[in-house]
Short mmCIF file of C-alpha atoms in Angstrom, two decimals:
data_model
loop_
_atom_site.label_atom_id
_atom_site.label_comp_id
_atom_site.label_asym_id
_atom_site.label_seq_id
_atom_site.Cartn_x
_atom_site.Cartn_y
_atom_site.Cartn_z
CA MET A 1 -23.07 -18.51 -25.18
CA THR A 2 -20.17 -16.35 -24.04
CA SER A 3 -16.95 -17.79 -22.60
CA THR A 4 -17.00 -19.34 -19.13
CA SER A 5 -15.17 -16.41 -17.50
CA SER A 6 -17.39 -13.85 -19.29
CA PHE A 7 -20.53 -15.69 -18.18
CA GLY A 8 -19.31 -15.77 -14.58
CA SER A 9 -18.46 -12.09 -14.64
CA ARG A 10 -21.88 -11.16 -16.02
CA LEU A 11 -23.64 -13.46 -13.56
CA ARG A 12 -21.83 -11.89 -10.61
CA PHE A 13 -22.56 -8.38 -11.87
CA LEU A 14 -26.28 -9.06 -12.35
CA ARG A 15 -26.58 -10.68 -8.93
CA GLN A 16 -24.84 -7.80 -7.17
CA GLN A 17 -26.83 -5.26 -9.17
CA GLN A 18 -30.00 -6.69 -7.65
CA GLY A 19 -28.50 -6.93 -4.17
CA LEU A 20 -28.83 -10.71 -3.99
CA SER A 21 -26.57 -12.98 -1.96
CA GLN A 22 -25.27 -16.16 -3.58
CA ALA A 23 -27.59 -18.19 -1.35
CA ALA A 24 -30.64 -16.17 -2.43
CA LEU A 25 -29.81 -16.58 -6.11
CA ALA A 26 -28.97 -20.27 -5.81
CA GLY A 27 -32.34 -21.01 -4.21
CA ASP A 28 -33.29 -24.67 -3.91
CA GLU A 29 -32.07 -25.81 -7.31
CA ILE A 30 -28.29 -25.37 -7.10
CA SER A 31 -25.71 -25.11 -4.31
CA THR A 32 -23.95 -21.90 -3.37
CA GLY A 33 -20.62 -23.69 -3.95
CA TYR A 34 -21.62 -24.47 -7.52
CA LEU A 35 -22.81 -20.88 -8.04
CA SER A 36 -19.50 -19.58 -6.68
CA ARG A 37 -17.59 -21.75 -9.16
CA LEU A 38 -19.77 -20.44 -11.98
CA GLU A 39 -19.03 -16.85 -11.02
CA SER A 40 -15.30 -17.49 -10.79
CA GLY A 41 -15.27 -19.15 -14.22
CA ALA A 42 -14.22 -22.54 -12.80
CA ARG A 43 -17.38 -24.28 -14.09
CA GLN A 44 -19.30 -24.16 -17.38
CA PRO A 45 -23.09 -23.76 -16.92
CA THR A 46 -25.54 -26.19 -18.48
CA GLU A 47 -28.46 -24.92 -20.54
CA ARG A 48 -30.84 -25.81 -17.70
CA VAL A 49 -28.79 -23.81 -15.17
CA VAL A 50 -28.64 -20.79 -17.50
CA SER A 51 -32.43 -20.84 -17.84
CA TYR A 52 -32.87 -21.24 -14.08
CA LEU A 53 -30.54 -18.34 -13.22
CA ALA A 54 -32.18 -16.09 -15.82
CA ALA A 55 -35.57 -16.81 -14.22
CA GLN A 56 -34.21 -16.18 -10.72
CA LEU A 57 -32.81 -12.83 -11.84
CA GLY A 58 -35.82 -11.92 -13.95
CA VAL A 59 -33.72 -11.30 -17.05
CA ASP A 60 -33.55 -12.70 -20.56
CA ARG A 61 -30.89 -15.33 -21.26
CA SER A 62 -29.17 -12.84 -23.55
CA ALA A 63 -28.25 -10.76 -20.49
CA PHE A 64 -25.43 -13.27 -19.89
CA ASP A 65 -24.09 -12.89 -23.43
CA THR A 66 -23.52 -9.13 -23.72
CA ARG A 67 -23.02 -6.18 -21.46
CA PRO A 68 -25.66 -3.45 -21.57
CA VAL A 69 -24.47 -0.85 -24.06
CA GLY A 70 -25.66 2.28 -22.28
CA GLY A 71 -24.77 3.10 -18.72
CA SER A 72 -22.68 -0.04 -18.06
CA LEU A 73 -19.82 1.97 -16.55
CA THR A 74 -22.24 3.99 -14.44
CA GLN A 75 -23.82 0.80 -13.11
CA ALA A 76 -20.49 -0.91 -12.38
CA LEU A 77 -19.15 2.25 -10.73
CA SER A 78 -22.24 2.54 -8.56
CA MET A 79 -21.89 -1.07 -7.44
CA ALA A 80 -18.17 -0.74 -6.65
CA ALA A 81 -18.63 2.54 -4.78
CA THR A 82 -21.48 1.33 -2.59
CA THR A 83 -20.34 -2.18 -1.65
CA ASP A 84 -17.28 -3.31 0.27
CA ASN A 85 -16.73 -6.13 -2.17
CA ASP A 86 -13.64 -6.92 -4.25
CA ALA A 87 -15.76 -8.73 -6.82
CA ALA A 88 -17.57 -5.46 -7.59
CA VAL A 89 -14.25 -3.70 -8.23
CA GLU A 90 -13.08 -6.58 -10.42
CA GLU A 91 -16.29 -6.20 -12.41
CA LEU A 92 -15.56 -2.48 -12.69
CA ILE A 93 -12.09 -3.24 -14.05
CA ASP A 94 -13.64 -5.45 -16.74
CA VAL A 95 -16.26 -2.86 -17.65
CA LEU A 96 -13.77 0.01 -17.79
CA ALA A 97 -11.49 -1.94 -20.12
CA GLY A 98 -14.27 -1.93 -22.73
CA ALA A 99 -15.82 1.42 -21.88
CA GLY A 100 -14.64 3.23 -25.00
CA ASP A 101 -15.63 6.90 -25.12
CA GLU A 102 -17.46 7.08 -21.82
CA ASP A 103 -17.50 10.32 -19.86
CA PRO A 104 -13.87 10.98 -18.76
CA LEU A 105 -15.07 12.08 -15.32
CA LEU A 106 -16.77 8.69 -14.84
CA ARG A 107 -13.61 6.95 -16.01
CA TRP A 108 -11.54 8.99 -13.53
CA GLN A 109 -13.86 8.02 -10.68
CA ALA A 110 -13.69 4.38 -11.73
CA LEU A 111 -9.90 4.45 -11.91
CA TRP A 112 -9.71 6.08 -8.46
CA LEU A 113 -11.54 3.09 -6.97
CA ILE A 114 -9.39 0.69 -8.97
CA VAL A 115 -6.18 2.34 -7.73
CA LYS A 116 -7.40 1.95 -4.14
CA TYR A 117 -8.14 -1.72 -4.87
CA TRP A 118 -4.64 -2.41 -6.24
CA HIS A 119 -3.07 -0.47 -3.36
CA ARG A 120 -4.99 -2.47 -0.77
CA ARG A 121 -3.86 -5.73 -2.38
CA GLY A 122 -0.23 -4.58 -2.61
CA GLU A 123 -0.15 -4.99 -6.40
CA ARG A 124 2.26 -2.11 -7.04
CA THR A 125 2.80 -2.70 -10.77
CA GLU A 126 -0.93 -2.57 -11.46
CA GLU A 127 -1.31 0.39 -9.09
CA LEU A 128 1.35 2.38 -10.95
CA ALA A 129 -0.19 1.60 -14.33
CA ALA A 130 -3.64 2.70 -13.13
CA LEU A 131 -2.15 5.87 -11.62
CA GLU A 132 -0.58 6.85 -14.93
CA GLN A 133 -3.99 6.58 -16.56
CA LEU A 134 -5.55 8.49 -13.67
CA CYS A 135 -3.11 11.40 -14.14
CA GLU A 136 -3.73 11.46 -17.90
CA LEU A 137 -7.49 11.62 -17.34
CA ALA A 138 -7.12 14.37 -14.75
CA ASP A 139 -5.10 16.41 -17.27
CA GLU A 140 -7.75 15.76 -19.92
CA LEU A 141 -10.43 17.05 -17.56
CA GLY A 142 -8.29 20.04 -16.55
CA LEU A 143 -9.60 20.04 -12.97
CA PRO A 144 -6.83 21.18 -10.56
CA ALA A 145 -8.18 19.26 -7.56
CA LEU A 146 -8.29 15.97 -9.47
CA GLN A 147 -4.86 16.64 -10.96
CA CYS A 148 -3.50 17.24 -7.46
CA ARG A 149 -5.06 14.09 -5.99
CA SER A 150 -3.90 11.90 -8.88
CA ARG A 151 -0.33 13.17 -8.88
CA THR A 152 -0.03 13.12 -5.10
CA TRP A 153 -0.92 9.44 -4.99
CA PHE A 154 1.32 8.74 -7.98
CA ALA A 155 4.28 10.43 -6.25
CA ARG A 156 3.70 8.41 -3.07
CA CYS A 157 3.56 5.15 -5.02
CA LEU A 158 6.72 5.98 -6.99
CA ARG A 159 8.54 6.74 -3.73
CA SER A 160 7.37 3.46 -2.20
CA ALA A 161 8.59 1.63 -5.32
CA GLY A 162 12.09 3.10 -4.90
CA GLU A 163 11.86 5.68 -7.72
CA ALA A 164 12.86 8.58 -5.48
CA SER A 165 14.08 10.97 -8.19
CA ARG A 166 10.98 10.66 -10.32
CA ALA A 167 8.73 10.89 -7.25
CA LEU A 168 10.53 14.05 -6.08
CA GLU A 169 10.07 15.82 -9.40
CA LEU A 170 6.36 14.96 -9.51
CA ALA A 171 5.71 15.84 -5.86
CA ALA A 172 7.41 19.24 -6.18
CA ARG A 173 5.36 20.08 -9.25
CA THR A 174 2.13 18.94 -7.61
CA TYR A 175 2.65 21.04 -4.49
CA ARG A 176 3.59 24.10 -6.53
CA GLU A 177 0.47 23.80 -8.68
CA ALA A 178 -1.75 23.16 -5.64
CA LYS A 179 -0.62 26.45 -4.11
CA GLU A 180 -1.05 28.31 -7.39
CA ALA A 181 -4.61 26.95 -7.75
CA GLN A 182 -5.32 27.81 -4.09
CA LEU A 183 -6.71 24.35 -3.44
CA SER A 184 -8.16 23.29 -0.08
CA ALA A 185 -5.94 22.79 2.95
CA VAL A 186 -6.58 19.05 2.67
CA ASP A 187 -5.44 18.74 -0.97
CA THR A 188 -2.53 21.13 -0.48
CA GLY A 189 -1.54 19.38 2.73
CA ASN A 190 -1.59 15.96 1.07
CA ALA A 191 0.60 17.26 -1.76
CA LEU A 192 3.00 18.82 0.75
CA ALA A 193 3.15 15.61 2.80
CA ALA A 194 4.04 13.67 -0.35
CA LEU A 195 6.79 16.21 -1.09
CA VAL A 196 8.21 15.91 2.44
CA ALA A 197 8.27 12.10 2.18
CA THR A 198 10.01 12.11 -1.21
CA GLU A 199 12.55 14.74 -0.12
CA ALA A 200 13.41 12.63 2.91
CA GLU A 201 13.70 9.50 0.77
CA ALA A 202 15.94 11.27 -1.75
CA GLY A 203 18.22 12.64 0.97
CA ARG A 204 17.07 16.25 0.56
CA LEU A 205 16.86 16.59 4.33
CA PRO A 206 17.23 20.40 4.75
CA ASP A 207 14.36 20.88 2.27
CA ALA A 208 12.32 18.19 4.01
CA ARG A 209 12.86 19.79 7.42
CA ALA A 210 11.69 23.19 6.14
CA HIS A 211 8.67 21.74 4.38
CA VAL A 212 7.61 19.57 7.30
CA GLN A 213 7.36 22.64 9.52
CA GLU A 214 5.23 24.23 6.79
CA LEU A 215 3.05 21.12 6.83
CA LEU A 216 2.60 21.24 10.60
CA ASP A 217 1.57 24.90 10.37
CA LEU A 218 -0.86 24.13 7.54
CA VAL A 219 -2.76 21.41 9.41
CA ALA A 220 -2.67 23.13 12.81
CA ASP A 221 -6.19 24.51 12.36
CA VAL A 222 -7.64 21.61 10.36
CA PRO A 223 -10.40 19.96 12.44
CA ASP A 224 -9.24 16.47 11.52
CA ASN A 225 -7.22 14.30 13.89
CA THR A 226 -6.02 12.07 11.05
CA ARG A 227 -4.44 15.00 9.18
CA ARG A 228 -2.57 16.17 12.26
CA ALA A 229 -1.44 12.65 13.10
CA GLU A 230 -0.13 12.11 9.57
CA ALA A 231 1.70 15.47 9.63
CA LEU A 232 3.33 14.58 12.94
CA TRP A 233 4.30 11.20 11.50
CA SER A 234 5.97 13.04 8.59
CA ALA A 235 7.88 15.19 11.07
CA ALA A 236 9.01 12.06 12.92
CA THR A 237 10.25 10.50 9.66
CA VAL A 238 12.27 13.58 8.71
CA HIS A 239 13.91 13.92 12.12
CA SER A 240 14.70 10.20 12.15
CA ARG A 241 16.51 10.56 8.80
CA LEU A 242 18.36 13.55 10.28
CA GLY A 243 19.60 11.29 13.08
CA ASP A 244 17.57 13.10 15.73
CA ASP A 245 15.87 10.04 17.23
CA GLU A 246 14.75 11.89 20.35
CA SER A 247 12.73 14.45 18.35
CA ALA A 248 11.47 11.71 16.04
CA ARG A 249 10.11 9.70 18.96
CA ALA A 250 8.55 12.85 20.43
CA TYR A 251 6.72 13.66 17.19
CA LEU A 252 5.55 10.09 16.74
CA GLY A 253 4.41 10.00 20.36
CA GLN A 254 2.30 13.11 19.70
CA ALA A 255 0.87 11.44 16.60
CA THR A 256 -0.16 8.29 18.46
CA GLN A 257 -1.77 10.40 21.19
CA ALA A 258 -3.55 12.68 18.72
CA LEU A 259 -5.43 9.84 17.07
CA ASP A 260 -8.04 7.70 18.77
CA SER A 261 -8.56 4.21 17.36
CA ARG A 262 -12.18 5.19 16.71
CA ASP A 263 -11.03 7.97 14.37
CA ASP A 264 -9.20 5.65 11.97
CA LEU A 265 -8.24 2.18 13.18
CA THR A 266 -6.04 1.47 10.15
CA LEU A 267 -3.99 4.64 10.62
CA TRP A 268 -3.90 3.96 14.38
CA ALA A 269 -2.29 0.59 13.67
CA ARG A 270 0.10 1.98 11.04
CA LEU A 271 1.34 4.60 13.50
CA ARG A 272 2.21 1.83 15.93
CA LEU A 273 4.06 -0.07 13.24
CA ALA A 274 6.00 3.14 12.53
CA ALA A 275 6.71 3.66 16.23
CA ALA A 276 7.96 0.08 16.54
CA SER A 277 10.20 0.53 13.50
CA LEU A 278 11.66 3.74 14.91
CA SER A 279 12.29 2.08 18.27
CA LEU A 280 14.13 -0.79 16.58
CA GLN A 281 16.29 1.58 14.50
CA SER A 282 17.54 3.34 17.63
CA ARG A 283 21.04 2.53 18.85
CA PRO A 284 20.71 0.53 21.01
CA ALA A 285 17.35 -0.81 19.88
CA LEU A 286 14.48 0.00 22.24
CA THR A 287 12.96 -3.47 22.29
CA ALA A 288 10.48 -3.03 25.17
CA PRO A 289 8.43 -0.20 23.56
CA ALA A 290 8.75 -1.90 20.17
CA ARG A 291 7.17 -5.07 21.57
CA THR A 292 4.29 -3.05 23.07
CA TYR A 293 3.66 -1.16 19.85
CA LEU A 294 3.68 -4.37 17.79
CA ALA A 295 1.25 -6.11 20.16
CA GLU A 296 -1.17 -3.18 19.84
CA ALA A 297 -0.78 -3.08 16.06
CA GLN A 298 -1.32 -6.85 15.76
CA THR A 299 -4.62 -6.63 17.62
CA ALA A 300 -5.89 -3.84 15.35
CA LEU A 301 -4.63 -5.44 12.15
CA SER A 302 -6.44 -8.67 12.98
CA LEU A 303 -9.59 -6.61 12.32
CA VAL A 304 -8.61 -4.23 9.52
CA GLY A 305 -5.21 -5.36 8.24
CA THR A 306 -4.38 -5.64 4.55
CA PRO A 307 -1.89 -8.15 3.08
CA VAL A 308 0.69 -5.33 2.91
CA GLN A 309 0.32 -4.47 6.59
CA GLU A 310 0.46 -8.13 7.56
CA GLN A 311 3.84 -8.36 5.80
CA GLU A 312 5.01 -5.19 7.56
CA LEU A 313 4.03 -6.69 10.91
CA LEU A 314 5.86 -9.97 10.24
CA THR A 315 8.97 -8.09 9.11
CA LEU A 316 9.04 -5.93 12.24
CA GLN A 317 8.46 -8.98 14.44
CA ALA A 318 11.53 -10.54 12.79
CA HIS A 319 13.59 -7.38 13.43
CA LEU A 320 12.44 -7.38 17.07
CA ALA A 321 13.37 -11.03 17.58
CA PHE A 322 16.82 -10.38 16.07
CA ALA A 323 17.34 -7.32 18.30
CA GLU A 324 16.46 -9.48 21.31
CA GLY A 325 19.02 -12.07 20.27
CA ASP A 326 16.52 -14.76 19.22
CA ARG A 327 17.73 -15.61 15.73
CA VAL A 328 15.65 -18.76 15.50
CA ALA A 329 12.45 -16.76 16.05
CA ALA A 330 13.65 -14.09 13.61
CA ARG A 331 14.19 -16.72 10.92
CA GLY A 332 10.79 -18.19 11.72
CA PHE A 333 9.06 -14.86 11.08
CA LEU A 334 10.94 -14.39 7.80
CA ASP A 335 10.02 -17.89 6.66
CA ARG A 336 6.34 -16.98 7.03
CA LEU A 337 6.75 -14.27 4.38
CA ASP A 338 6.05 -15.10 0.75
CA ARG A 339 9.32 -13.90 -0.76
CA ASP A 340 7.92 -14.17 -4.29
CA GLN A 341 5.02 -11.85 -3.45
CA LEU A 342 6.61 -9.14 -1.31
CA MET A 343 4.38 -6.06 -1.09
CA LEU A 344 6.66 -4.01 1.14
CA SER A 345 8.04 -0.61 0.21
CA TYR A 346 11.47 -0.46 -1.39
CA ARG A 347 13.05 0.72 1.90
CA ASP A 348 11.41 -2.04 3.92
CA GLN A 349 12.45 -4.66 1.37
CA ILE A 350 16.08 -3.56 1.55
CA ARG A 351 15.98 -3.74 5.35
CA LEU A 352 14.33 -7.16 5.18
CA HIS A 353 17.06 -8.49 2.87
CA ALA A 354 19.71 -6.97 5.16
CA LEU A 355 18.24 -8.82 8.13
CA ASP A 356 18.19 -12.04 6.11
CA SER A 357 21.87 -11.48 5.27
CA LEU A 358 22.77 -11.00 8.93
CA LEU A 359 20.94 -14.21 9.78
CA LEU A 360 22.84 -16.04 7.04
CA ILE A 361 26.11 -14.86 8.56
CA GLY A 362 25.02 -16.11 11.97
CA GLU A 363 24.00 -19.44 10.42
CA GLY A 364 27.53 -19.97 9.08
CA HIS A 365 27.11 -18.62 5.54
CA GLN A 366 29.44 -15.68 6.07
CA ALA A 367 30.69 -15.14 2.52
CA ARG A 368 27.17 -15.24 1.11
CA GLY A 369 25.74 -12.93 3.78
CA LEU A 370 28.54 -10.37 3.48
CA ALA A 371 28.30 -10.33 -0.32
CA ARG A 372 24.56 -9.72 -0.14
CA LEU A 373 24.99 -6.84 2.32
CA LYS A 374 27.53 -5.24 -0.01
CA GLN A 375 25.13 -5.59 -2.96
CA LEU A 376 22.22 -4.15 -0.97
CA GLY A 377 24.27 -1.10 -0.04
CA GLU A 378 25.19 -0.56 -3.66
CA ASP A 379 21.57 -1.00 -4.76
CA ALA A 380 20.41 1.63 -2.26
CA ARG A 381 23.14 4.02 -3.42
CA ARG A 382 22.13 3.64 -7.06
CA ALA A 383 18.51 4.31 -6.08
CA SER A 384 19.66 7.62 -4.48
CA ASN A 385 18.62 6.41 -1.00
CA MET A 386 21.82 7.65 0.59
CA ASP A 387 20.79 7.33 4.24
CA LEU A 388 19.55 3.80 3.58
CA ALA A 389 22.81 2.99 1.82
CA ALA A 390 24.73 4.35 4.83
CA GLU A 391 22.66 2.14 7.13
CA ILE A 392 23.52 -0.96 5.10
CA TRP A 393 27.24 -0.04 4.92
CA ARG A 394 27.23 0.34 8.72
CA LEU A 395 25.71 -3.13 9.11
CA LEU A 396 28.32 -4.51 6.71
CA ALA A 397 31.17 -2.88 8.63
CA GLU A 398 29.87 -4.23 11.95
CA ALA A 399 29.47 -7.71 10.46
CA LEU A 400 32.99 -7.63 9.01
CA GLU A 401 34.46 -6.47 12.31
CA HIS A 402 32.68 -9.23 14.19
CA THR A 403 33.56 -12.03 11.78
CA GLU A 404 37.21 -11.03 11.64
CA LYS A 405 37.70 -11.35 15.40
CA PRO A 406 39.45 -14.67 16.16
CA GLY A 407 37.29 -17.20 17.96
CA THR A 408 34.01 -15.32 17.44
CA ALA A 409 30.86 -16.33 15.62
CA ALA A 410 28.52 -13.85 13.96
#
């Protein structure tokens, strides 16, 4: 008999391969709860249960001991691609790890699904590792479109992780090669959008402004509302970093109007999170529109939200409460976050820690809060996020000014 976890993995794969629910496979002999524990590896099957499950599935007992040698990756890939089921992707991860010299195109397709899985779960370390493999496979295949898609995603993930310099180099190369290969407007546009985002993050704002106009021109005739909305969002981000909040809000307003919730509910919600964030970064903070945007986003995310987006929502709700002067509510939102499992982007994490520092100052821990703000500003500077560093230094200066006034409390 194989190990408990291997048996559970094979059992789950065979059940899903035949399109059976846990209830259908369990039948009248065992409970679905017991079957679930078998599949997760939490329980060891008895000989009688193994025989029963083999009969239910119409397979030999040896099917639980070894994976099929031929076509296992094809089967696992087919299951993961045609079911909205994390267990199928987890099975694919297991199969790919032992795939050996399978067709590199199949391995690329499998890794693409796996990258999406890690991204959805907010597991950035695993996502980056899978993306490195994805780029290597794309180079092995020598297919420009796959190289562009792999590197574009890799650049976006590096930027989100705070590796702005590395992301910028990769994004610039990807866009250059996409134009040279005369790839589709969609692939070229995605590469250009990644370049704009990394230029803005790295403080290359004149370059970002020029490229974002190029992006808007590129997607102008693309019959896809999501592409236009994303391009307008990029324009809003660049103008926000340039300090032109009025233009940024105008672009983001166009983006929210361009996209109907029926086009892409997830993007629809993310745009509202972005609009709320922009409203809260204004001076003074525009709390009324921010509250409206967050209420709309919360409704949508209750249907389609990922763990990452749920953390983004909580963080913005904390920023809103702080801007409205309700520090108790702001602390309450922060306390609901799992600080040991933060899935936020590097920029959002720095802003979250800055808010926590301001709350500490207001709670009487002035020395600790001020020291943390100073460290956050230095961290952002070292990461080449100069506008983010400037934002933190401004918060530090305001906090110092306030705490130094006699008879005042932060």
